């Protein structure tokens, strides 16, 4: 596996793979890779002949006071994991390679609708930063397909919408959330948790499972379900951000007769903001 830092080298390596008739798969990341990222690369390598991953901690998607400066940078360990998972090329640009004209004057990509509410409400500008860097990376790599984790459910919806609305010829593949044995969704931010917080953290997923079970048993009082789960989060020591039941496709607030639902939550545990979601398929009426 080669690691390149410039767009020039990236383009040359992808052009060579293309000249050999290879399909190109792409997995964008911010590094500090865990088994969740590894599964994205494995999916890409099952579906494409030449797999490109990127590691770029994108300043444009971090708000003031967020963890940009502390975000873990673990390049050597990441390279080993990528290689073992079947990655052929790592693109690891500097900020000046990604934003050579500075970030203030950078053209931005705003995805309407699905960017609003949920994490879009708590983290103003976040999805604009994600959509902008993913658009740039897509133009740089020009992949046939790209793989993103379902753990960032709203991000995946933003990227699907972006690709559709801007007519990008890229297949977007959503990969199932990887979880620890106790149910906690794998995330680079789990590394910020103390041992005590780590023991508490699975409460988030258990709350989602509780709501899913009740929905499957026929409960439709969404407000009650949400309030109960948020009360459990508070009791465990979380500061709840949001917990919502939405239509799994449109991400609009769920109607009472929707069958294809997703329950999404974000909550703060100490200094760490955790997110999770669970899709709930109800049988047709
Ligand atoms: O999910 C992430 O790690 C990032 O938001 C992404 C998609 C790599 C864009 O910076």
Coordinates of C-alpha atoms and ligand atoms in Angstrom, one line a residue:
X1 CA 0.0 0.0 0.0
X2 CA 1.3 3.4 -1.0
X3 CA 0.7 6.6 1.0
X4 CA 0.6 9.8 -1.0
X5 CA 0.2 13.4 0.3
X6 CA -0.4 15.3 -2.9
X7 CA -3.3 15.5 -5.4
X8 CA -0.8 15.0 -8.2
X9 CA 0.4 11.7 -6.8
X10 CA -3.1 10.6 -6.1
X11 CA -4.3 11.4 -9.6
X12 CA -1.3 9.5 -11.1
X13 CA -1.9 6.4 -9.0
X14 CA -5.7 6.3 -9.7
X15 CA -5.0 7.0 -13.5
X16 CA -2.7 3.9 -13.5
X17 CA -5.3 1.7 -11.9
X18 CA -7.9 3.0 -14.4
X19 CA -5.6 2.3 -17.3
X20 CA -5.4 -1.3 -16.0
X21 CA -9.2 -1.4 -16.2
X22 CA -9.8 -1.4 -12.5
X23 CA -12.9 -0.3 -10.7
X24 CA -12.1 2.2 -8.0
X25 CA -13.6 2.1 -4.5
X26 CA -13.1 4.9 -1.9
X27 CA -13.3 5.1 1.9
X28 CA -12.9 8.6 3.3
X29 CA -11.9 8.8 7.0
X30 CA -10.4 11.1 9.6
X31 CA -8.1 8.4 10.8
X32 CA -7.7 6.8 14.3
X33 CA -9.2 3.8 12.6
X34 CA -11.1 1.0 14.5
X35 CA -12.9 -2.1 13.4
X36 CA -15.8 0.0 12.0
X37 CA -13.4 1.7 9.5
X38 CA -11.8 -1.7 8.7
X39 CA -15.2 -3.1 7.8
X40 CA -15.7 -0.2 5.4
X41 CA -12.4 -0.9 3.6
X42 CA -13.2 -4.7 3.5
X43 CA -16.6 -3.9 1.8
X44 CA -14.8 -1.6 -0.7
X45 CA -12.3 -4.3 -1.5
X46 CA -15.0 -6.9 -2.0
X47 CA -16.7 -4.5 -4.6
X48 CA -13.8 -2.8 -6.3
X49 CA -10.4 -3.8 -7.7
X50 CA -8.5 -0.8 -6.4
X51 CA -9.3 0.7 -3.0
X52 CA -8.3 4.2 -2.0
X53 CA -8.7 5.4 1.6
X54 CA -8.2 9.0 2.8
X55 CA -7.2 10.2 6.2
X56 CA -7.8 13.9 6.6
X57 CA -9.0 15.6 9.8
X58 CA -11.1 18.2 8.1
X59 CA -11.1 21.5 10.0
X60 CA -14.1 22.8 8.1
X61 CA -16.5 20.3 9.8
X62 CA -15.4 21.2 13.4
X63 CA -17.2 24.0 15.3
X64 CA -15.5 26.4 17.7
X65 CA -14.8 24.5 21.0
X66 CA -15.0 21.1 19.4
X67 CA -12.2 18.5 19.4
X68 CA -10.2 19.5 16.2
X69 CA -6.9 20.0 18.0
X70 CA -7.2 16.9 20.2
X71 CA -8.6 14.6 17.5
X72 CA -6.4 11.5 17.7
X73 CA -3.8 11.2 14.9
X74 CA -2.4 7.7 14.7
X75 CA -1.0 7.4 11.2
X76 CA 1.3 4.4 11.5
X77 CA -1.3 2.2 13.2
X78 CA -3.9 3.3 10.7
X79 CA -1.6 2.4 7.7
X80 CA -1.2 -1.1 9.1
X81 CA -4.9 -1.6 9.5
X82 CA -5.7 -0.2 6.0
X83 CA -3.1 -2.5 4.4
X84 CA -4.4 -5.6 6.3
X85 CA -8.0 -4.7 5.2
X86 CA -7.1 -4.6 1.5
X87 CA -6.5 -0.9 0.8
X88 CA -4.1 -0.1 -2.1
X89 CA -3.6 3.6 -1.7
X90 CA -3.8 6.0 1.2
X91 CA -4.3 9.7 0.5
X92 CA -3.1 11.7 3.5
X93 CA -3.1 15.4 2.5
X94 CA -2.1 18.4 4.6
X95 CA -4.6 21.2 5.2
X96 CA -2.8 23.3 2.6
X97 CA -3.2 20.5 0.0
X98 CA -6.9 20.3 0.6
X99 CA -7.5 24.1 1.0
X100 CA -4.6 25.8 -0.9
X101 CA -6.5 29.1 -1.1
X102 CA -7.5 29.0 2.6
X103 CA -10.8 27.9 4.1
X104 CA -12.5 31.3 4.3
X105 CA -12.8 31.7 0.6
X106 CA -13.4 28.0 -0.1
X107 CA -16.6 27.3 -2.2
X108 CA -19.0 25.5 0.1
X109 CA -21.6 22.7 -0.6
X110 CA -24.8 23.0 1.4
X111 CA -27.2 20.1 1.3
X112 CA -30.8 21.2 2.1
X113 CA -33.3 19.3 4.1
X114 CA -31.5 16.2 5.5
X115 CA -28.7 18.5 7.0
X116 CA -31.3 20.2 9.1
X117 CA -32.1 19.2 12.7
X118 CA -30.4 16.4 14.7
X119 CA -26.6 16.9 14.5
X120 CA -27.2 19.7 12.0
X121 CA -28.9 21.7 14.8
X122 CA -26.4 20.9 17.5
X123 CA -23.3 21.4 15.3
X124 CA -24.0 24.4 13.0
X125 CA -21.9 24.3 9.8
X126 CA -20.9 20.7 10.4
X127 CA -22.6 19.1 7.5
X128 CA -21.6 22.0 5.2
X129 CA -18.0 21.1 6.1
X130 CA -18.6 17.4 5.5
X131 CA -20.4 17.9 2.2
X132 CA -17.6 20.3 1.0
X133 CA -14.7 18.0 1.9
X134 CA -16.5 14.9 0.5
X135 CA -17.3 16.7 -2.7
X136 CA -13.6 17.7 -3.1
X137 CA -12.4 14.2 -2.2
X138 CA -14.9 12.7 -4.7
X139 CA -13.5 15.0 -7.5
X140 CA -10.0 14.2 -6.5
X141 CA -10.3 10.4 -6.4
X142 CA -13.2 10.0 -8.9
X143 CA -14.2 6.6 -7.5
X144 CA -16.9 4.3 -8.9
X145 CA -18.2 3.6 -5.4
X146 CA -17.6 5.0 -1.9
X147 CA -18.4 3.3 1.5
X148 CA -19.7 5.2 4.6
X149 CA -20.8 3.9 8.0
X150 CA -24.4 3.8 9.0
X151 CA -23.3 4.9 12.5
X152 CA -23.3 8.5 11.1
X153 CA -26.8 8.0 9.7
X154 CA -27.5 11.7 9.0
X155 CA -24.1 12.1 7.3
X156 CA -24.9 9.1 5.1
X157 CA -28.2 10.7 4.1
X158 CA -26.4 14.0 3.4
X159 CA -23.9 12.3 1.1
X160 CA -26.6 10.3 -0.7
X161 CA -28.5 13.5 -1.3
X162 CA -25.4 15.3 -2.4
X163 CA -24.5 12.6 -5.0
X164 CA -28.0 12.5 -6.3
X165 CA -28.5 16.3 -6.5
X166 CA -25.1 17.0 -8.1
X167 CA -25.3 14.1 -10.5
X168 CA -22.1 12.4 -9.4
X169 CA -21.7 9.0 -11.0
X170 CA -20.7 7.4 -7.7
X171 CA -22.5 4.5 -5.9
X172 CA -22.8 5.2 -2.2
X173 CA -22.8 2.1 0.0
X174 CA -23.9 2.2 3.6
X175 CA -22.1 -0.2 6.0
X176 CA -23.7 -1.6 9.2
X177 CA -22.5 -0.1 12.5
X178 CA -19.9 -2.2 14.3
X179 CA -20.4 -2.5 18.0
X180 CA -18.5 -3.6 21.0
X181 CA -19.9 -6.7 22.8
X182 CA -21.9 -4.6 25.2
X183 CA -23.5 -2.8 22.3
X184 CA -21.6 0.5 22.2
X185 CA -21.2 1.7 18.6
X186 CA -17.5 1.8 17.7
X187 CA -16.3 5.4 17.4
X188 CA -12.9 7.2 17.5
X189 CA -14.4 9.4 20.2
X190 CA -14.9 6.4 22.5
X191 CA -11.2 6.7 23.3
X192 CA -12.0 9.9 25.2
X193 CA -14.1 8.0 27.8
X194 CA -12.8 7.2 31.3
X195 CA -13.2 3.6 32.4
X196 CA -16.3 4.6 34.4
X197 CA -17.8 6.5 31.4
X198 CA -17.0 3.6 29.1
X199 CA -19.0 1.3 31.4
X200 CA -22.0 3.7 31.3
X201 CA -21.9 4.4 27.5
X202 CA -23.9 1.3 26.3
X203 CA -27.0 2.9 28.0
X204 CA -27.3 4.9 24.8
X205 CA -27.8 1.8 22.6
X206 CA -29.9 0.0 25.2
X207 CA -32.3 3.0 25.1
X208 CA -32.6 2.7 21.3
X209 CA -33.3 -1.0 21.6
X210 CA -35.9 -0.3 24.2
X211 CA -37.7 2.1 21.9
X212 CA -37.4 -0.4 19.0
X213 CA -39.0 -3.2 21.1
X214 CA -41.9 -1.0 22.1
X215 CA -42.4 0.2 18.5
X216 CA -42.5 -3.4 17.4
X217 CA -45.1 -4.2 20.1
X218 CA -47.3 -1.5 18.7
X219 CA -46.4 1.6 20.8
X220 CA -47.0 4.8 18.8
X221 CA -46.7 7.5 21.5
X222 CA -43.4 8.7 20.2
X223 CA -43.2 11.5 22.8
X224 CA -43.5 9.1 25.7
X225 CA -41.0 6.7 24.3
X226 CA -38.5 9.6 23.8
X227 CA -39.0 11.1 27.2
X228 CA -38.5 7.7 29.0
X229 CA -35.3 7.0 27.1
X230 CA -33.9 10.5 27.7
X231 CA -34.8 10.1 31.4
X232 CA -32.7 6.9 31.4
X233 CA -29.8 8.8 29.8
X234 CA -30.0 11.5 32.4
X235 CA -30.1 8.9 35.3
X236 CA -27.0 7.2 33.8
X237 CA -25.1 10.6 33.8
X238 CA -25.6 11.7 30.2
X239 CA -26.6 15.2 29.2
X240 CA -29.1 14.4 26.4
X241 CA -28.8 16.4 23.1
X242 CA -31.5 14.9 20.9
X243 CA -33.4 11.7 20.6
X244 CA -35.8 11.5 17.7
X245 CA -37.9 9.0 15.7
X246 CA -37.7 9.7 12.0
X247 CA -38.6 8.3 8.7
X248 CA -35.5 6.1 7.8
X249 CA -35.5 7.3 4.1
X250 CA -36.5 11.0 4.2
X251 CA -35.3 11.7 7.7
X252 CA -38.5 13.7 8.3
X253 CA -40.1 13.3 11.7
X254 CA -41.9 10.0 11.7
X255 CA -45.6 10.0 10.9
X256 CA -47.8 7.7 13.0
X257 CA -48.2 5.2 10.1
X258 CA -44.6 5.2 8.9
X259 CA -43.2 1.6 8.8
X260 CA -39.6 2.3 8.0
X261 CA -38.2 4.2 11.0
X262 CA -34.9 5.2 12.5
X263 CA -34.3 6.2 16.1
X264 CA -31.4 8.6 16.4
X265 CA -29.8 10.0 19.5
X266 CA -26.8 12.2 20.6
X267 CA -25.8 12.8 24.2
X268 CA -22.9 14.2 26.1
X269 CA -21.0 12.0 28.6
X270 CA -18.5 14.2 30.4
X271 CA -16.7 16.0 27.6
X272 CA -17.5 13.3 25.0
X273 CA -20.4 13.6 22.6
X274 CA -21.7 10.2 21.5
X275 CA -24.2 9.4 18.8
X276 CA -26.0 6.3 17.8
X277 CA -29.1 5.2 15.8
X278 CA -31.2 2.1 15.2
X279 CA -33.3 1.4 12.1
X280 CA -36.7 -0.2 13.0
X281 CA -38.7 -1.9 10.3
X282 CA -42.3 -2.4 11.2
X283 CA -44.4 -5.0 9.3
X284 CA -46.8 -3.4 6.7
X285 CA -50.4 -2.9 7.7
Ligands
LIG1 O1 -17.1 10.3 8.9 C1 -16.0 10.9 8.8 O2 -15.0 10.4 9.3 C2 -15.9 12.3 8.2 O3 -17.1 13.0 8.4 C3 -15.7 12.2 6.6 C4 -16.8 11.5 5.9 C5 -14.4 11.4 6.4 C6 -15.5 13.6 6.1 O4 -14.5 14.3 6.7

